[in-house]
XYZ file of C-alpha atoms in Angstrom:
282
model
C 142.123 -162.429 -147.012
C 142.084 -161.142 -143.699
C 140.689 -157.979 -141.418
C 143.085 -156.237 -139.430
C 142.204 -154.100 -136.345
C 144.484 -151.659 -135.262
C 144.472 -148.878 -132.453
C 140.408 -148.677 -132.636
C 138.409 -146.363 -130.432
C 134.605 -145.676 -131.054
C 132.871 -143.010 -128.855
C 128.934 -142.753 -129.645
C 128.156 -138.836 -129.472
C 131.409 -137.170 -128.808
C 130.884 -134.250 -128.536
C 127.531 -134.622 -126.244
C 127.988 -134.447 -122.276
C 126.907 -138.289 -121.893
C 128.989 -139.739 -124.759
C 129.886 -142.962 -124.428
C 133.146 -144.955 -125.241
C 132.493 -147.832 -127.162
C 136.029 -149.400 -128.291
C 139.157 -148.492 -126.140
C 142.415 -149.097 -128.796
C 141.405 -152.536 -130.211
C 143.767 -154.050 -132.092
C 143.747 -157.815 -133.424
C 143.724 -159.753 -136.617
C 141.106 -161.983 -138.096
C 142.865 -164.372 -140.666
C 141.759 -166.309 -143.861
C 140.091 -169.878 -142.828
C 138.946 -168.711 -139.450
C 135.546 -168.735 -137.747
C 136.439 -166.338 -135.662
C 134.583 -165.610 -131.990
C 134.007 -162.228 -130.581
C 133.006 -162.780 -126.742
C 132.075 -160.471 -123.936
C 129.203 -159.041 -121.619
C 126.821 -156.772 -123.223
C 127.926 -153.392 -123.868
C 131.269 -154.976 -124.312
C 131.504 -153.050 -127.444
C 130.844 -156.543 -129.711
C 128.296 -155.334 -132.246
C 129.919 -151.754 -132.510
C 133.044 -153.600 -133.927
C 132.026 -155.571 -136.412
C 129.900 -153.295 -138.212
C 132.544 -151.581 -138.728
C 133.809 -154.425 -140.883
C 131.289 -153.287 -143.878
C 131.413 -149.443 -142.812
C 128.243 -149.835 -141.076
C 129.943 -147.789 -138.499
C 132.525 -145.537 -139.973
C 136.286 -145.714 -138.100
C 137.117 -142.591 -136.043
C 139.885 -143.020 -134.561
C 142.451 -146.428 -135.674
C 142.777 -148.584 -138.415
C 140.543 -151.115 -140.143
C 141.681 -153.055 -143.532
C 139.454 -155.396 -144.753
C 141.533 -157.480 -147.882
C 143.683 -154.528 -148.030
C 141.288 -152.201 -148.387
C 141.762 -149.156 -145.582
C 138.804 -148.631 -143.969
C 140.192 -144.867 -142.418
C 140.541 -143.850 -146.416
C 138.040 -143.417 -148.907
C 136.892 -146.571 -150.512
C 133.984 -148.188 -152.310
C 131.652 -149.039 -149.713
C 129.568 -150.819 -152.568
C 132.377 -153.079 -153.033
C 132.659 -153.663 -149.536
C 129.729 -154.735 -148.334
C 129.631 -156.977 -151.509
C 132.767 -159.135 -149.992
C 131.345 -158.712 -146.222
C 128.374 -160.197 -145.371
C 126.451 -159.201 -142.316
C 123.304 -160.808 -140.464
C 122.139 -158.925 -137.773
C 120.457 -160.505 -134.464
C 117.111 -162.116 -135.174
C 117.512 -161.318 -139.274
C 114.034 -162.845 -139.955
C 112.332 -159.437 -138.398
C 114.494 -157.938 -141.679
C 112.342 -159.940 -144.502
C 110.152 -157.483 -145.848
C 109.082 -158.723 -149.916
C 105.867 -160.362 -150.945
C 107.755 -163.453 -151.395
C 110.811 -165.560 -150.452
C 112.432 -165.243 -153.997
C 112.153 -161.503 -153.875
C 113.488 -161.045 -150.816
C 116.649 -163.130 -151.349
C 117.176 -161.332 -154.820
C 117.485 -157.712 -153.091
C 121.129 -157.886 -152.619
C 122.103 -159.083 -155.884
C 119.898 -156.692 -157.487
C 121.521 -153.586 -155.939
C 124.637 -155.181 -157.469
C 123.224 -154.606 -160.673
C 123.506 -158.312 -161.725
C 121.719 -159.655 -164.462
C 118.304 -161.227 -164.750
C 119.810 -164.398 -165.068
C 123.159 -164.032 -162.658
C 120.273 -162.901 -160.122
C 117.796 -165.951 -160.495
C 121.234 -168.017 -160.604
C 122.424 -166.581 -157.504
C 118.425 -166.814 -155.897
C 118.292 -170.388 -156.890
C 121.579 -171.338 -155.330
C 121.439 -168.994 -152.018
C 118.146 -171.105 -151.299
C 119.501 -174.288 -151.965
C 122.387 -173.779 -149.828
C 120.623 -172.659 -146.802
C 118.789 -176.098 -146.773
C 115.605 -174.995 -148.331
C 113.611 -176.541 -151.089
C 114.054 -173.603 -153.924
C 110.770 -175.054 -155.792
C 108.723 -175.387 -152.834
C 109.546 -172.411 -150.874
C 110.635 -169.534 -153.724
C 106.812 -167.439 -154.482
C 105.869 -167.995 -150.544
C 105.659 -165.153 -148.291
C 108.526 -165.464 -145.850
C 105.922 -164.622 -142.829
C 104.559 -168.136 -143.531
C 107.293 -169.920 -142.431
C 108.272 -171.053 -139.499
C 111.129 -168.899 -136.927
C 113.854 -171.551 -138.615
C 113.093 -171.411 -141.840
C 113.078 -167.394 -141.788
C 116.167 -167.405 -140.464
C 117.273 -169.501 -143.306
C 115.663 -167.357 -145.680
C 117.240 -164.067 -143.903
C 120.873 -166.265 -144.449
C 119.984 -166.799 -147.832
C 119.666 -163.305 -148.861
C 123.305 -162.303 -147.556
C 124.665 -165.469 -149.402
C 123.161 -164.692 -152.357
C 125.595 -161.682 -152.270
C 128.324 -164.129 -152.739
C 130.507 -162.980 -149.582
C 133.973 -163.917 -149.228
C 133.624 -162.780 -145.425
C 130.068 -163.528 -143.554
C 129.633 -161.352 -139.783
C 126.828 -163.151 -137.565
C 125.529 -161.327 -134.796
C 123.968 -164.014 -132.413
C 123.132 -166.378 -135.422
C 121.652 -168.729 -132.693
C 119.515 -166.194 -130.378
C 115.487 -167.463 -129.478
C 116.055 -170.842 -131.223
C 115.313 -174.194 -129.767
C 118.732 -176.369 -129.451
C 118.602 -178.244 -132.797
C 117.751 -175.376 -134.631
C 120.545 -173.587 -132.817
C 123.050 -176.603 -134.221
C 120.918 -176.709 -137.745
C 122.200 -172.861 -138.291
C 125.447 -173.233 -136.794
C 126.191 -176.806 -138.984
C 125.061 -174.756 -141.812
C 127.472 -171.617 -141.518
C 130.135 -174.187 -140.924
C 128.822 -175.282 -144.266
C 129.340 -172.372 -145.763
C 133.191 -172.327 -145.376
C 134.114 -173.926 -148.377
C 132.741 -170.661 -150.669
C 133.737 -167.907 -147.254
C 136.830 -167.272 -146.697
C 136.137 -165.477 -143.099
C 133.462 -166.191 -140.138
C 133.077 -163.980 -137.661
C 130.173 -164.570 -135.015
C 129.318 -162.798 -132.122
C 128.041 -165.107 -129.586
C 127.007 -165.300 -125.621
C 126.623 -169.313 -125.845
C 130.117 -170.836 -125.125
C 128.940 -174.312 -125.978
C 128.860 -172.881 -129.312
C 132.004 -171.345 -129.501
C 134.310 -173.752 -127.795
C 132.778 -176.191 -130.719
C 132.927 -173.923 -133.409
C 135.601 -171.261 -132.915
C 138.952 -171.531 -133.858
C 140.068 -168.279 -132.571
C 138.043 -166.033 -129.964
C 138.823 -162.235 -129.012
C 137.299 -161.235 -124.972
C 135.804 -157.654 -125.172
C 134.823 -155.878 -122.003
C 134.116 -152.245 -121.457
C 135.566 -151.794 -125.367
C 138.716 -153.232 -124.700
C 139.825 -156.013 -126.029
C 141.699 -158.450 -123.136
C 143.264 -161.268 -125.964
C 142.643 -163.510 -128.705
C 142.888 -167.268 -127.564
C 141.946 -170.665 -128.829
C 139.039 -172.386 -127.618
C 141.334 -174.596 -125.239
C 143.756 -171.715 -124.067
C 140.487 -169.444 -123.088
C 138.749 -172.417 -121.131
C 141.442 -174.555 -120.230
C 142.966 -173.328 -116.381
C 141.808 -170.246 -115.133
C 141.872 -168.194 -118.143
C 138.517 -167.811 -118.275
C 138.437 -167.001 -114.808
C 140.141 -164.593 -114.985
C 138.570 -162.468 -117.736
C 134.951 -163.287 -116.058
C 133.772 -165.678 -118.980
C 131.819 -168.152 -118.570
C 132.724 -171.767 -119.141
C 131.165 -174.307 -121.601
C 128.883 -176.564 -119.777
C 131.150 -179.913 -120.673
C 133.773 -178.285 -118.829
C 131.799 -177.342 -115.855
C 130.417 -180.758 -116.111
C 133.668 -182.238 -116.105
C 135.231 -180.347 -113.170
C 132.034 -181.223 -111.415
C 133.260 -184.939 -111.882
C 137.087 -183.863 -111.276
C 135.548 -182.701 -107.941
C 134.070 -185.775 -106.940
C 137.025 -187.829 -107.800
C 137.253 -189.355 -110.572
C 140.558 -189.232 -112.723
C 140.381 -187.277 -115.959
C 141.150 -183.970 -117.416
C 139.193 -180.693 -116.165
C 139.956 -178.648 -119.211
C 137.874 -180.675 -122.180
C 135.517 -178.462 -124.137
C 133.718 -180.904 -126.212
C 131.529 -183.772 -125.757
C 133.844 -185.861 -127.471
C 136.810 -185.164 -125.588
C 134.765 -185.937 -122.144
C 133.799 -189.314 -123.075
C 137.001 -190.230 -124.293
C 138.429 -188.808 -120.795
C 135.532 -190.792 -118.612
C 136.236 -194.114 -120.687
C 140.130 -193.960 -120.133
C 139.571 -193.202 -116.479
C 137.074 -195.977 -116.426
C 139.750 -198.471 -118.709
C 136.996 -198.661 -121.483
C 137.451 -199.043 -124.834
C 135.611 -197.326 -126.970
C-alpha cells in the first residue's frame, strides 16, 4: 500500500487569463503504516493535492498511483474512493439525513452492500468513533454537539471501510481536548488503515502525530522530513514553518541558561531534558 506522487502540476483554469498554478512538479511517496503530514501556508497547494488522491481532482499533468492503480489512466473511480477515505474541513456542515444512522449508512449504500453488511458496517463505524450506537443511531445529527458531529461525519467515511483515510484539518474550531479526542481517535484507527494523511496548520499536532511530513509552498513541494529533522536546527527556519510550542518553549529556556536540548518536540522529551539538567530522577 502506498501513494506515489510523481512530476505533479495542477493549474486551476488554464486556459483563462488569471489561471492559477496550483502544484509545481510534486513528487514524493506516502508509504504503508504512515500518518503522513502535509504542511504549508495557505494556498500552498495542500488541499488541491490530496483530493487528487480519490480523483476528486483529476491529474493533468504527472503521475499519481494509489495501490498501483494509475491515477493518469482510466480506472474505477468507484473503487477508489472505496479504499480512500476523505473528510473535508469542518465535515459536520456535510451531515445532511434525518438521522445519525442514515447518514453514516450513505457510503456503504452507494457500494451496493447488503441490508445487513450495511447495518453491520453502521453499527461498527459508530462504535469506533466513540459513540454510543444505541443511544445516538435514530437522532438527528444537528442535535449533537460540534464533537460529536464531527464524530458522526468520521463515522460515515469509516463505515466505507478505507484502507487509506485523507483529513483535511481534522482538528479546525475545536476546543483543545476535543482537538486530542479526534486526533487519539484517528490514531485509533490505524490498526484497520493502512495510510493517514492529514493536512494540518497546528504543529503541536504534527510533531506528536506525524511520522513523516512533506512542506508545500507556492505548489512546490520543498522535502519530506521527520518530525525531528523538520524542527530540530534551523530546518524549519529555513522553509518559514513554524515551530511546535515545546520547542519554542524550550529554546526560550536554552536562552536563559539552563542546560538541555533545544530541538525536543514533545512534552515528554522536555521534561526528561529539564529533570537531567536539574539531576532529577524521574
Amino acid at each position: 500500500m502506498s501513494i506515489e506522487i510523481k512530476n505533479l502540476s495542477y493549474v486551476y483554469d488554464p486556459k483563462a487569463a488569471f489561471s492559477k498554478r496550483a502544484l509545481d512538479d510534486v513528487s514524493f511517496e506516502i508509504e504503508d503504516g504512515d500518518f503522513f503530514g502535509i504542511i504549508g501556508h495557505t494556498g500552498s497547494g495542500k488541499s488541491t493535492l490530496v483530493t487528487h488522491f480519490n480523483g476528486l481532482v483529476p491529474v493533468q499533468s504527472g503521475t499519481i498511483i494509489v495501490d498501483g492503480v494509475d491515477l493518469s489512466k482510466k480506472y474505477d473511480k468507484k473503487a477508489l474512493r472505496a479504499k480512500v477515505g476523505m473528510v473535508f474541513q469542518y465535515p459536520e456542515y456535510q451531515l445532511f439525513a434525518d438521522t445519525v444512522g442514515e447518514d453514516v449508512a450513505f457510503g456503504p449504500k452507494n457500494l451496493g452492500l447488503s441490508k445487513e453488511e450495511i447495518a453491520q458496517r453502521v453499527k461498527t463505524a459508530i462504535t469506533l468513533v466513540g459513540l454510543d450506537y444505541d443511544e445516538i443511531k435514530n437522532r438527528s445529527p444537528f442535535e449533537l454537539s460540534g464533537g460529536q458531529m464531527r464524530r458522526v461525519a468520521l463515522a460515515g467515511v469509516i463505515a466505507m471501510k478505507p484502507s487509506i483515510l485523507v483529513l483535511d484539518e481534522p482538528t479546525a474550531g475545536l476546543d483543545p481536548t476535543g482537538k486530542k479526542d479526534i486526533l487519539n481517535l484517528i490514531n485509533s484507527l490505524r490498526t484497520t488503515v493502512k495510510i493517514v494523511v492529514v493536512i494540518s496548520h497546528n504543529m503541536d499536532e504534527v510533531a506528536e502525530y506525524c511520522n513523516h511530513v512533506a512542506v508545500l509552498k507556492e505548489g512546490k513541494n520543498l522535502g519530506v522530513f521527520t518530525p525531528s529533522q523538520l524542527f530540530g536546527g534551523d530546518t524549519a527556519e529555513k522553509l518559514g514553518v513554524e515551530l511546535p510550542s515545546v520547542t519554542r518553549l524550550a529554546r526560550k529556556l536554552v536562552a536563559k541558561g539552563l542546560p538541555i536540548s533545544g530541538d525536543v518536540i514533545s512534552e515528554v522529551e522536555l521534561i526528561a531534558s529539564i529533570a537531567k539538567a536539574k539531576g532529577v530522577t524521574l
